[in-house]
Amino acid sequence: MKSRFPIHFRPVIAISFIAIVASCSNTKFLKDGQMLYTGGEVKIENDSIPKKQKKALKSELEENLTPKPNSSFLGLRPKLYAYNIAKEPKKEKGFNYWLKYKFGEEPVLLGDVDKEFNKDIIVNYSENKGYFNAKATYDTVSKNKKAQVIYTLRPGNQYLISQVKFQEDSTLVNKEIQNLKDKTLLKVGNPFDLAVIKAERERIDNGLKEKGFYYFHPDNIIVQADSTVAKNHKVELNVKLKEQTPDLAKQQFSIDKVVVFPNYNIRDVKDGKYSIPMSADSLAKYAHEDIYVIDPEHKFKPKIFDRALYFKTGDVYNRKDHNLTLSRLISLGVFKFVKNEFVVSDSLNHKFDTYYMLTPRQIQSLRLEALGRTNSANYAGSELNLNWTHRNFFRGAEQFKASVYGAFDVQIGGPADAENIIRVGANAQLSIPRIVAPFRFNSSSAFVPRTNMQIGYEFQNRTTLYTLNTFNASFGYAWKENVRKEHELKVIDVSLINPANVTDKFREQTAGNQYLKRATDQQLIFGPTYTYTYTNTTSPKTNTFYYRGMLDLAGNLTGLLTGANAKNGDQKDIFGIPFSQYAKMENDFRFYHKFGEKTSFASRAIVGVALPYGNSEYMPFSRQFFVGGSNSIRAFRARTLGPGSYDPRTQQNGFVFDQAGDVKLELNAEYRANIYKFLNVAAFADAGNIWLINEDPERPGAKFSKDFLSEVAVGAGVGLRLDFSILVLRLDLAMPLRVPYYEKSDRWVLDRVKFGDSSWRKDNLILNIAIGYPF
C-alpha cells in the first residue's frame, strides 16, 4: 500500500510527531493540579500606536516577564525531560546528579508565576517609556496540563518631550552644569524615557567629575516632568540640582600634595596612618619636583612616578587623570597592588592630599620549566628552560629577562635513520618603561610605552643533515593607544643564520633540489618590522573581533643605495654574506560569536604575501609561510602541504622536507560547546594552502595563479578540550576532505572515506595534541 503523503513531507511529519510525543511525555510527570508554564504573551490594545513601535514595546515587555519557561528546541524540552527521567541522586556527584541538576531543568509551573507582579511590571515599564495612564489585565489559557498567561495592556499614547530646561542658580556647580547642557541626551521631540533620564544624570555626573566635583553623585540631580502645561501628549522636563544636595558635593577640589609610597606594606600602617610623619618638614627630604616619593632605601628612581602620575600640585581634580594614573602605575609591571586615597587637606579648603600606596611585586624570580611535546610530524621531545627575571633592573621599573634552554625532538614511527633535532640557546631582553629616542614621545594612554631590546643565539643540530647557528638582535618600541589598539615597531630586527656540518646525506637527498639546499644558505636579514593589533575580545559583547597585521621590510634601503639586482647577477654582500631584500605582509582576521556562556563560534582568515626583489631572487627559508599542523590546517601534518598543487611525495629518496611558500591563504571555522565542567567539545573545518611568487621548475604547480582556488586544501574534524583554567589541553582529530596534489578532477576525497579500514585511518586520521586554542 502506498503512503498517502508525498515523500518530501515525511521528514516534517516525523519531526512533528516526535515533538508532540516528547512534549506530552513531560506533562505525565506532573502531579494532580499542576500545570506546566509555557510562557507569557503581551497583547497591546491601542490602534494609534505605530505597528513597528508596538512590536518593539511588546518584545521589551515580554523580556521582563518572570519566570522564564523551560527552554525548548524545535518544540521539544530536552532539558526538562532529562530532569524528569533522571533518578534522584544519593550524592551530589555522578551521572544521575549531572543529568538531573546540571544538564536538566526543574519544571516551571503555573503556580510559580506571580501574575500580579508581572502586571505591575508591564504597567510600570510602559509608563517609564512615556505611555502614561497605562492599564493591564491578565488571563490564563490552559490545555493538556499546559498553561500560558496572556497579559493585555491598554496604554495611552506615548508622551513626547516639548521642552527641556536646565534651572539656573548662582552656585559654581550649577555653572558647570549649564556648560554641559549643550550635549544633553534629552532632545525635544523624543519620547519620554526614564532610562534616558537616568543616562542624562550619569552624563552630568561624569562631566562634573572631570571638573573637580569629587563628591558629586547622579542622585543630586532631579529631572521634573510636567505634562499639565502642554497638550497633545507633550511633557516638559526641568533639570535641576536637588535642594538637599550636600555642601561637599557642590565644592570643586584641586590637588595640594602628591605623596607616593613605592614600598607600601599594610604592616607599616598604624591607626590608619603611615609610620612616617606627614608634616611638611618630614616630607621635605623626599621632595622631587611636584611630588613626594617616600623611599628611604632608594629602591626606585623618582622619575618613574613623574612620568606615570598625571596629578600635580595645583591641578583641578578630574576622574580621567585619576584613572589614567592608576592604569599607568599598574602597567609598569613592577607593582602587585596599586591603591590611592584622596584626603581633604587639613590646612586648605577644597584641596586634596593625594596618596599612592604601591606594593611591589617580587623584584627577582628564577623559574625552571620542563615540558614534553609531540606534533603531527611524528616528532616527540622535551624542553628545559631556565628563566631569570629582574623587574627593576636599573631602579627605573626596567624589566630584564634572561633565559637558557635546551631541547630535543626524536622522530617516532619513521625510518630508522630519520634525523633527530637538538636545540640549545640563550637570549636576553630588556624592556624600559618609556620611549628611548632622540625625539620626544608624548603618550596620554593608560598604558606606559616601552622600549624593547633583545639579543639571542640558538644552536640547532639536525643530527643526520646539518647544523645551524642563528644569531638575532632587535631594538624597537611597543605602545598601546587604548585597551583595544596596540602597536609594535622594531626599528631594526637582525638575524644571521650560519650553517655548519652539512652532511653527505643531506647533499645527496637535495641533489637537484635547489630550494631544499637554500635551507643551509648563509642568511643575513635586517630591517624594520611593524605590527598592529586590534581586539575587543575581552568585552562581554556577543560578537567580537581580532585583527593582527604585520609588515616586514628587509634590506630595502641598503638594496636601494647599493643598486643590488640579484636577477641580473649583481648581488651585494655584507661581510661576505648576501643580505636578504624583500617585503612581507601578513593579515590575521578573527571573528567570535557567543551563543551562550560556554558555547561559541570562532573563525579565522589569514592572508599573507612575501615578495623578494633587488638583492634576493627568493625569500629566505626562515621568513616564508607554511601551513598544516595543530594550529593551522589540522588534517595535514605541519609543513607537509603545498606549495600549490605540488606533490611533496615525488621528492627524491622519499625525503619530505619543510614545505614553505611566498603566498598564504588560510580559513578556519570552529564550533565550541561545553559538555561538563572542564570538558569542552568542538567541530571544525580548515581550508587553505601556500604558493610561490615565482615559477620553480623543480616544484611544478607551486606558483600562485588564477586557478589558486582549485588548489585549496580542505580538512575537518572534531576535538576535545580539557579546560583547567590555568591551561587548556587540546586533542583534535582531523581528516582531509580535499587534497590539492591529487589530479584536478579527483581532489575531493569524501567518496573514499573508510573508517573501518585500518590502513585508511593510519594515512588519513591526524591526531593533534596541543596546549591552548588554535585561534
Short mmCIF file of C-alpha atoms in Angstrom, two decimals, residues 99-471:
data_model
loop_
_atom_site.label_atom_id
_atom_site.label_comp_id
_atom_site.label_asym_id
_atom_site.label_seq_id
_atom_site.Cartn_x
_atom_site.Cartn_y
_atom_site.Cartn_z
CA LEU A 99 21.78 14.68 34.24
CA LYS A 100 19.16 15.96 36.69
CA TYR A 101 20.70 19.13 38.12
CA LYS A 102 23.43 20.21 35.69
CA PHE A 103 22.03 19.35 32.27
CA GLY A 104 18.38 19.07 33.31
CA GLU A 105 15.92 21.82 34.20
CA GLU A 106 13.37 21.70 37.01
CA PRO A 107 9.82 22.20 35.65
CA VAL A 108 8.49 25.75 35.69
CA LEU A 109 4.87 25.52 36.85
CA LEU A 110 1.96 27.90 36.53
CA GLY A 111 1.98 28.14 40.32
CA ASP A 112 5.45 29.72 40.13
CA VAL A 113 4.09 32.72 38.21
CA ASP A 114 3.23 35.86 40.18
CA LYS A 115 0.73 37.32 37.72
CA GLU A 116 0.04 40.47 39.76
CA PHE A 117 3.77 41.19 39.93
CA ASN A 118 4.11 40.79 36.15
CA LYS A 119 1.09 43.03 35.59
CA ASP A 120 2.71 45.77 37.69
CA ILE A 121 5.97 45.32 35.78
CA ILE A 122 4.12 45.79 32.48
CA VAL A 123 2.37 48.95 33.65
CA ASN A 124 5.48 50.50 35.25
CA TYR A 125 7.71 49.73 32.27
CA SER A 126 5.14 51.23 29.86
CA GLU A 127 4.87 54.44 31.89
CA ASN A 128 8.66 54.66 32.14
CA LYS A 129 8.67 54.63 28.33
CA GLY A 130 6.19 57.52 28.21
CA TYR A 131 2.93 55.57 27.85
CA PHE A 132 1.21 57.28 30.79
CA ASN A 133 -2.10 56.14 32.30
CA ALA A 134 -1.49 52.54 31.18
CA LYS A 135 -3.73 49.75 32.46
CA ALA A 136 -3.24 45.98 32.24
CA THR A 137 -5.18 42.77 32.86
CA TYR A 138 -4.27 39.11 32.56
CA ASP A 139 -5.91 35.79 31.76
CA THR A 140 -4.72 32.17 31.84
CA VAL A 141 -5.16 29.80 28.90
CA SER A 142 -4.67 26.10 29.71
CA LYS A 143 -4.88 22.82 27.82
CA ASN A 144 -3.48 19.32 28.40
CA LYS A 145 -1.76 20.29 31.66
CA LYS A 146 0.00 23.22 29.97
CA ALA A 147 -0.78 26.86 30.65
CA GLN A 148 0.06 30.24 29.19
CA VAL A 149 -0.64 33.67 30.70
CA ILE A 150 -1.97 36.38 28.37
CA TYR A 151 -1.43 39.96 29.55
CA THR A 152 -3.48 42.69 27.88
CA LEU A 153 -2.00 46.21 28.04
CA ARG A 154 -4.08 49.31 27.26
CA PRO A 155 -1.52 52.13 27.13
CA GLY A 156 -2.15 55.75 26.43
CA ASN A 157 -0.36 57.46 23.58
CA GLN A 158 3.34 57.97 24.15
CA TYR A 159 4.29 61.40 25.54
CA LEU A 160 6.93 63.40 23.70
CA ILE A 161 9.34 65.99 25.11
CA SER A 162 8.21 69.52 24.24
CA GLN A 163 10.82 71.50 26.19
CA VAL A 164 13.98 70.91 28.27
CA LYS A 165 15.05 73.45 30.88
CA PHE A 166 18.23 73.49 32.95
CA GLN A 167 17.35 75.53 36.05
CA GLU A 168 19.97 78.13 36.93
CA ASP A 169 21.30 79.35 40.27
CA SER A 170 24.42 81.16 41.49
CA THR A 171 26.47 78.13 42.62
CA LEU A 172 29.70 77.11 40.91
CA VAL A 173 28.44 73.56 40.35
CA ASN A 174 25.35 74.90 38.58
CA LYS A 175 27.51 76.98 36.26
CA GLU A 176 29.38 73.83 35.27
CA ILE A 177 26.05 72.03 34.71
CA GLN A 178 24.99 74.86 32.38
CA ASN A 179 28.22 74.34 30.41
CA LEU A 180 27.25 70.68 29.93
CA LYS A 181 23.68 71.22 28.71
CA ASP A 182 24.56 71.60 25.02
CA LYS A 183 25.26 67.86 24.79
CA THR A 184 22.18 66.76 26.68
CA LEU A 185 20.59 63.41 25.85
CA LEU A 186 17.13 64.91 26.40
CA LYS A 187 16.01 66.10 22.97
CA VAL A 188 12.83 67.97 22.11
CA GLY A 189 10.54 65.69 20.08
CA ASN A 190 11.94 62.47 21.53
CA PRO A 191 9.71 60.19 23.63
CA PHE A 192 9.76 60.47 27.40
CA ASP A 193 12.06 57.64 28.57
CA LEU A 194 13.16 57.08 32.18
CA ALA A 195 16.25 55.16 31.02
CA VAL A 196 17.40 58.20 29.01
CA ILE A 197 16.78 60.45 32.02
CA LYS A 198 18.97 58.19 34.18
CA ALA A 199 21.66 58.23 31.48
CA GLU A 200 21.48 62.05 31.42
CA ARG A 201 22.08 62.21 35.17
CA GLU A 202 25.09 59.91 34.75
CA ARG A 203 26.37 62.11 31.91
CA ILE A 204 26.16 65.23 34.05
CA ASP A 205 27.88 63.45 36.95
CA ASN A 206 30.71 62.27 34.67
CA GLY A 207 31.16 65.80 33.34
CA LEU A 208 31.32 67.28 36.83
CA LYS A 209 33.85 64.66 37.95
CA GLU A 210 36.11 66.00 35.19
CA LYS A 211 35.79 69.48 36.70
CA GLY A 212 36.81 68.69 40.26
CA PHE A 213 33.46 67.85 41.89
CA TYR A 214 34.75 64.69 43.51
CA TYR A 215 31.84 64.13 45.91
CA PHE A 216 29.05 64.79 43.44
CA HIS A 217 26.57 61.96 42.72
CA PRO A 218 23.94 61.40 39.99
CA ASP A 219 21.26 61.35 42.71
CA ASN A 220 21.99 65.02 43.34
CA ILE A 221 20.26 65.77 40.02
CA ILE A 222 16.46 65.66 39.70
CA VAL A 223 14.55 65.79 36.40
CA GLN A 224 10.99 67.01 36.90
CA ALA A 225 8.38 66.04 34.30
CA ASP A 226 5.31 68.24 33.84
CA SER A 227 2.61 67.01 31.48
CA THR A 228 -0.05 69.52 32.59
CA VAL A 229 1.36 72.61 30.93
CA ALA A 230 1.35 71.12 27.43
CA LYS A 231 -1.34 69.50 25.32
CA ASN A 232 -1.49 66.61 22.85
CA HIS A 233 0.60 64.22 24.94
CA LYS A 234 3.56 66.55 25.47
CA VAL A 235 5.79 66.82 28.53
CA GLU A 236 8.21 69.49 29.75
CA LEU A 237 11.39 68.47 31.59
CA ASN A 238 13.15 70.59 34.17
CA VAL A 239 16.71 69.56 35.11
CA LYS A 240 17.80 70.96 38.46
CA LEU A 241 20.05 70.46 41.45
CA LYS A 242 18.28 68.90 44.43
CA GLU A 243 17.79 71.27 47.34
CA GLN A 244 19.12 68.58 49.71
CA THR A 245 22.44 68.31 47.86
CA PRO A 246 25.27 68.20 50.47
CA ASP A 247 27.63 71.20 50.53
CA LEU A 248 30.60 68.88 49.96
CA ALA A 249 29.11 67.72 46.64
CA LYS A 250 28.97 71.37 45.48
CA GLN A 251 32.65 72.02 46.13
CA GLN A 252 35.33 71.92 43.42
CA PHE A 253 38.53 70.22 44.62
CA SER A 254 42.11 70.64 43.45
CA ILE A 255 45.35 68.86 44.32
CA ASP A 256 47.65 70.02 47.11
CA LYS A 257 50.33 67.42 47.93
CA VAL A 258 51.02 64.25 45.92
CA VAL A 259 52.71 61.57 48.04
CA VAL A 260 53.93 58.19 46.76
CA PHE A 261 54.76 55.17 48.93
CA PRO A 262 56.53 52.78 46.48
CA ASN A 263 57.28 50.19 49.20
CA TYR A 264 53.87 50.19 50.85
CA ASN A 265 53.05 47.38 53.23
CA ILE A 266 49.92 47.17 55.37
CA ARG A 267 52.11 46.32 58.37
CA ASP A 268 53.63 49.80 58.15
CA VAL A 269 50.24 51.38 58.83
CA LYS A 270 49.14 52.02 62.41
CA ASP A 271 45.84 53.56 63.41
CA GLY A 272 45.17 54.40 59.79
CA LYS A 273 48.42 56.36 59.38
CA TYR A 274 51.73 55.55 57.73
CA SER A 275 54.70 55.14 60.05
CA ILE A 276 56.50 58.15 58.53
CA PRO A 277 55.09 61.50 59.77
CA MET A 278 53.37 63.59 57.11
CA SER A 279 54.43 67.01 58.36
CA ALA A 280 55.91 69.47 55.88
CA ASP A 281 59.36 69.19 57.48
CA SER A 282 59.43 65.39 57.40
CA LEU A 283 58.26 65.34 53.76
CA ALA A 284 60.79 67.90 52.53
CA LYS A 285 63.66 65.44 52.19
CA TYR A 286 61.51 63.22 49.93
CA ALA A 287 60.53 66.02 47.56
CA HIS A 288 61.04 65.50 43.84
CA GLU A 289 59.73 68.38 41.73
CA ASP A 290 55.96 68.45 42.48
CA ILE A 291 55.69 65.09 44.23
CA TYR A 292 56.98 63.38 47.36
CA VAL A 293 58.41 59.86 47.00
CA ILE A 294 58.72 58.12 50.40
CA ASP A 295 61.53 55.72 49.52
CA PRO A 296 64.22 55.79 52.25
CA GLU A 297 66.07 52.83 50.72
CA HIS A 298 66.11 54.42 47.24
CA LYS A 299 64.76 51.30 45.53
CA PHE A 300 63.07 53.34 42.78
CA LYS A 301 64.11 56.38 40.80
CA PRO A 302 61.60 59.22 41.39
CA LYS A 303 61.42 59.90 37.64
CA ILE A 304 59.31 56.73 37.24
CA PHE A 305 56.47 58.41 39.10
CA ASP A 306 56.99 61.78 37.48
CA ARG A 307 56.17 60.12 34.14
CA ALA A 308 53.34 57.92 35.45
CA LEU A 309 51.44 60.41 37.64
CA TYR A 310 49.10 62.85 35.95
CA PHE A 311 48.25 64.87 39.06
CA LYS A 312 50.50 67.75 40.07
CA THR A 313 50.13 70.35 42.83
CA GLY A 314 47.51 72.90 41.85
CA ASP A 315 45.72 70.73 39.30
CA VAL A 316 41.94 70.56 39.45
CA TYR A 317 40.83 67.01 40.25
CA ASN A 318 39.37 65.05 37.32
CA ARG A 319 38.35 61.43 37.02
CA LYS A 320 40.17 60.90 33.71
CA ASP A 321 43.60 61.66 35.21
CA HIS A 322 42.64 59.72 38.34
CA ASN A 323 42.00 56.50 36.36
CA LEU A 324 44.82 57.16 33.90
CA THR A 325 47.38 57.37 36.70
CA LEU A 326 46.25 54.11 38.30
CA SER A 327 46.37 52.30 34.95
CA ARG A 328 49.88 53.56 34.17
CA LEU A 329 51.19 52.55 37.59
CA ILE A 330 49.79 49.04 37.07
CA SER A 331 51.18 48.79 33.53
CA LEU A 332 54.71 49.47 34.83
CA GLY A 333 54.65 45.77 35.76
CA VAL A 334 56.63 46.19 38.98
CA PHE A 335 53.77 46.71 41.45
CA LYS A 336 51.48 43.95 42.67
CA PHE A 337 48.88 46.25 44.25
CA VAL A 338 48.12 49.88 43.48
CA LYS A 339 45.89 51.88 45.80
CA ASN A 340 45.27 55.59 46.20
CA GLU A 341 43.41 57.90 48.56
CA PHE A 342 42.23 61.49 48.30
CA VAL A 343 42.26 63.09 51.73
CA VAL A 344 40.87 66.57 52.35
CA SER A 345 43.82 68.76 53.32
CA ASP A 346 43.97 69.93 56.94
CA SER A 347 45.31 73.35 56.08
CA LEU A 348 43.43 74.35 52.95
CA ASN A 349 39.79 74.30 51.92
CA HIS A 350 38.70 72.31 48.88
CA LYS A 351 42.16 70.76 48.50
CA PHE A 352 43.19 67.11 48.36
CA ASP A 353 46.36 65.49 49.59
CA THR A 354 46.74 62.57 47.20
CA TYR A 355 48.38 59.36 48.40
CA TYR A 356 49.52 56.45 46.23
CA MET A 357 50.26 53.23 48.10
CA LEU A 358 52.21 50.83 45.87
CA THR A 359 53.06 47.26 46.90
CA PRO A 360 55.98 45.93 44.82
CA ARG A 361 55.95 42.53 43.22
CA GLN A 362 58.84 40.16 43.85
CA ILE A 363 61.68 42.03 42.21
CA GLN A 364 63.62 38.95 41.10
CA SER A 365 62.43 35.47 40.17
CA LEU A 366 64.08 32.32 38.90
CA ARG A 367 61.93 29.71 37.15
CA LEU A 368 62.77 26.28 35.80
CA GLU A 369 60.39 24.76 33.25
CA ALA A 370 60.36 21.24 31.87
CA LEU A 371 57.91 20.09 29.24
CA GLY A 372 57.24 17.22 26.88
CA ARG A 373 55.62 17.53 23.48
CA THR A 374 54.57 15.72 20.33
CA ASN A 375 53.49 17.05 16.95
CA SER A 376 51.71 15.86 13.85
CA ALA A 377 55.01 15.34 12.00
CA ASN A 378 55.68 12.26 14.18
CA TYR A 379 58.15 14.00 16.48
CA ALA A 380 58.26 13.63 20.26
CA GLY A 381 60.59 15.50 22.53
CA SER A 382 61.29 17.53 25.62
CA GLU A 383 62.47 21.02 26.50
CA LEU A 384 64.13 22.53 29.58
CA ASN A 385 64.06 26.30 30.23
CA LEU A 386 65.78 28.30 32.95
CA ASN A 387 64.44 31.87 33.19
CA TRP A 388 65.63 34.75 35.35
CA THR A 389 63.56 37.94 35.64
CA HIS A 390 64.51 41.24 37.28
CA ARG A 391 61.64 43.78 37.37
CA ASN A 392 63.63 46.82 38.47
CA PHE A 393 66.96 46.36 36.76
CA PHE A 394 68.22 49.97 36.83
CA ARG A 395 65.79 51.12 39.58
CA GLY A 396 63.52 52.57 36.89
CA ALA A 397 61.00 49.68 36.58
CA GLU A 398 63.03 48.21 33.72
CA GLN A 399 62.29 44.53 33.18
CA PHE A 400 65.26 42.34 32.33
CA LYS A 401 64.74 38.71 31.33
CA ALA A 402 67.43 36.17 30.59
CA SER A 403 66.92 32.54 29.69
CA VAL A 404 68.85 29.48 28.59
CA TYR A 405 67.19 26.42 27.13
CA GLY A 406 67.84 23.04 25.65
CA ALA A 407 65.52 20.78 23.68
CA PHE A 408 65.47 17.62 21.63
CA ASP A 409 62.95 16.08 19.24
CA VAL A 410 63.04 12.47 18.09
CA GLN A 411 61.10 11.20 15.09
CA ILE A 412 58.94 8.25 16.05
CA GLY A 413 57.35 5.79 13.68
CA GLY A 414 59.62 6.87 10.82
CA PRO A 415 62.67 5.37 9.11
CA ALA A 416 65.49 4.06 11.27
CA ASP A 417 67.92 6.74 10.10
CA ALA A 418 65.49 9.64 10.48
CA GLU A 419 67.06 12.81 11.76
CA ASN A 420 66.66 13.94 15.35
CA ILE A 421 66.73 17.61 16.29
CA ILE A 422 68.74 19.16 19.12
CA ARG A 423 68.39 22.83 20.06
CA VAL A 424 70.37 24.83 22.60
CA GLY A 425 70.12 28.56 23.04
CA ALA A 426 70.10 31.67 25.19
CA ASN A 427 68.53 35.10 24.96
CA ALA A 428 68.27 38.31 26.93
CA GLN A 429 65.60 41.03 26.84
CA LEU A 430 65.48 44.49 28.37
CA SER A 431 62.21 46.43 28.46
CA ILE A 432 62.34 50.09 29.52
CA PRO A 433 59.04 51.79 30.51
CA ARG A 434 59.48 54.83 28.28
CA ILE A 435 60.48 55.70 24.73
CA VAL A 436 64.27 55.96 24.43
CA ALA A 437 64.78 58.11 21.35
CA PRO A 438 66.32 61.41 20.20
CA PHE A 439 62.80 62.81 19.83
CA ARG A 440 60.10 63.48 22.43
CA PHE A 441 57.22 61.00 22.56
CA ASN A 442 54.11 62.06 24.46
CA SER A 443 51.52 59.45 25.34
CA SER A 444 48.23 60.09 27.12
CA SER A 445 47.37 56.40 27.05
CA ALA A 446 46.56 54.39 30.17
CA PHE A 447 49.46 52.12 29.17
CA VAL A 448 53.11 53.00 29.58
CA PRO A 449 55.02 52.89 26.27
CA ARG A 450 58.12 50.67 26.23
CA THR A 451 61.48 50.48 24.55
CA ASN A 452 62.48 46.86 23.95
CA MET A 453 65.93 45.43 23.26
CA GLN A 454 66.69 41.76 22.66
CA ILE A 455 69.65 39.58 21.74
CA GLY A 456 69.83 35.82 21.34
CA TYR A 457 71.64 32.79 19.96
CA GLU A 458 70.46 29.29 19.03
CA PHE A 459 72.38 26.19 18.06
CA GLN A 460 70.25 23.72 16.09
CA ASN A 461 71.52 20.32 15.03
CA ARG A 462 69.57 18.03 12.68
CA THR A 463 71.75 15.09 13.54
CA THR A 464 71.96 13.41 10.14
CA LEU A 465 71.65 16.52 7.98
CA TYR A 466 73.23 19.80 9.13
CA THR A 467 73.79 22.32 11.93
CA LEU A 468 72.53 25.90 12.04
CA ASN A 469 73.89 28.75 14.19
CA THR A 470 71.34 31.56 14.48
CA PHE A 471 72.09 34.98 15.97
#
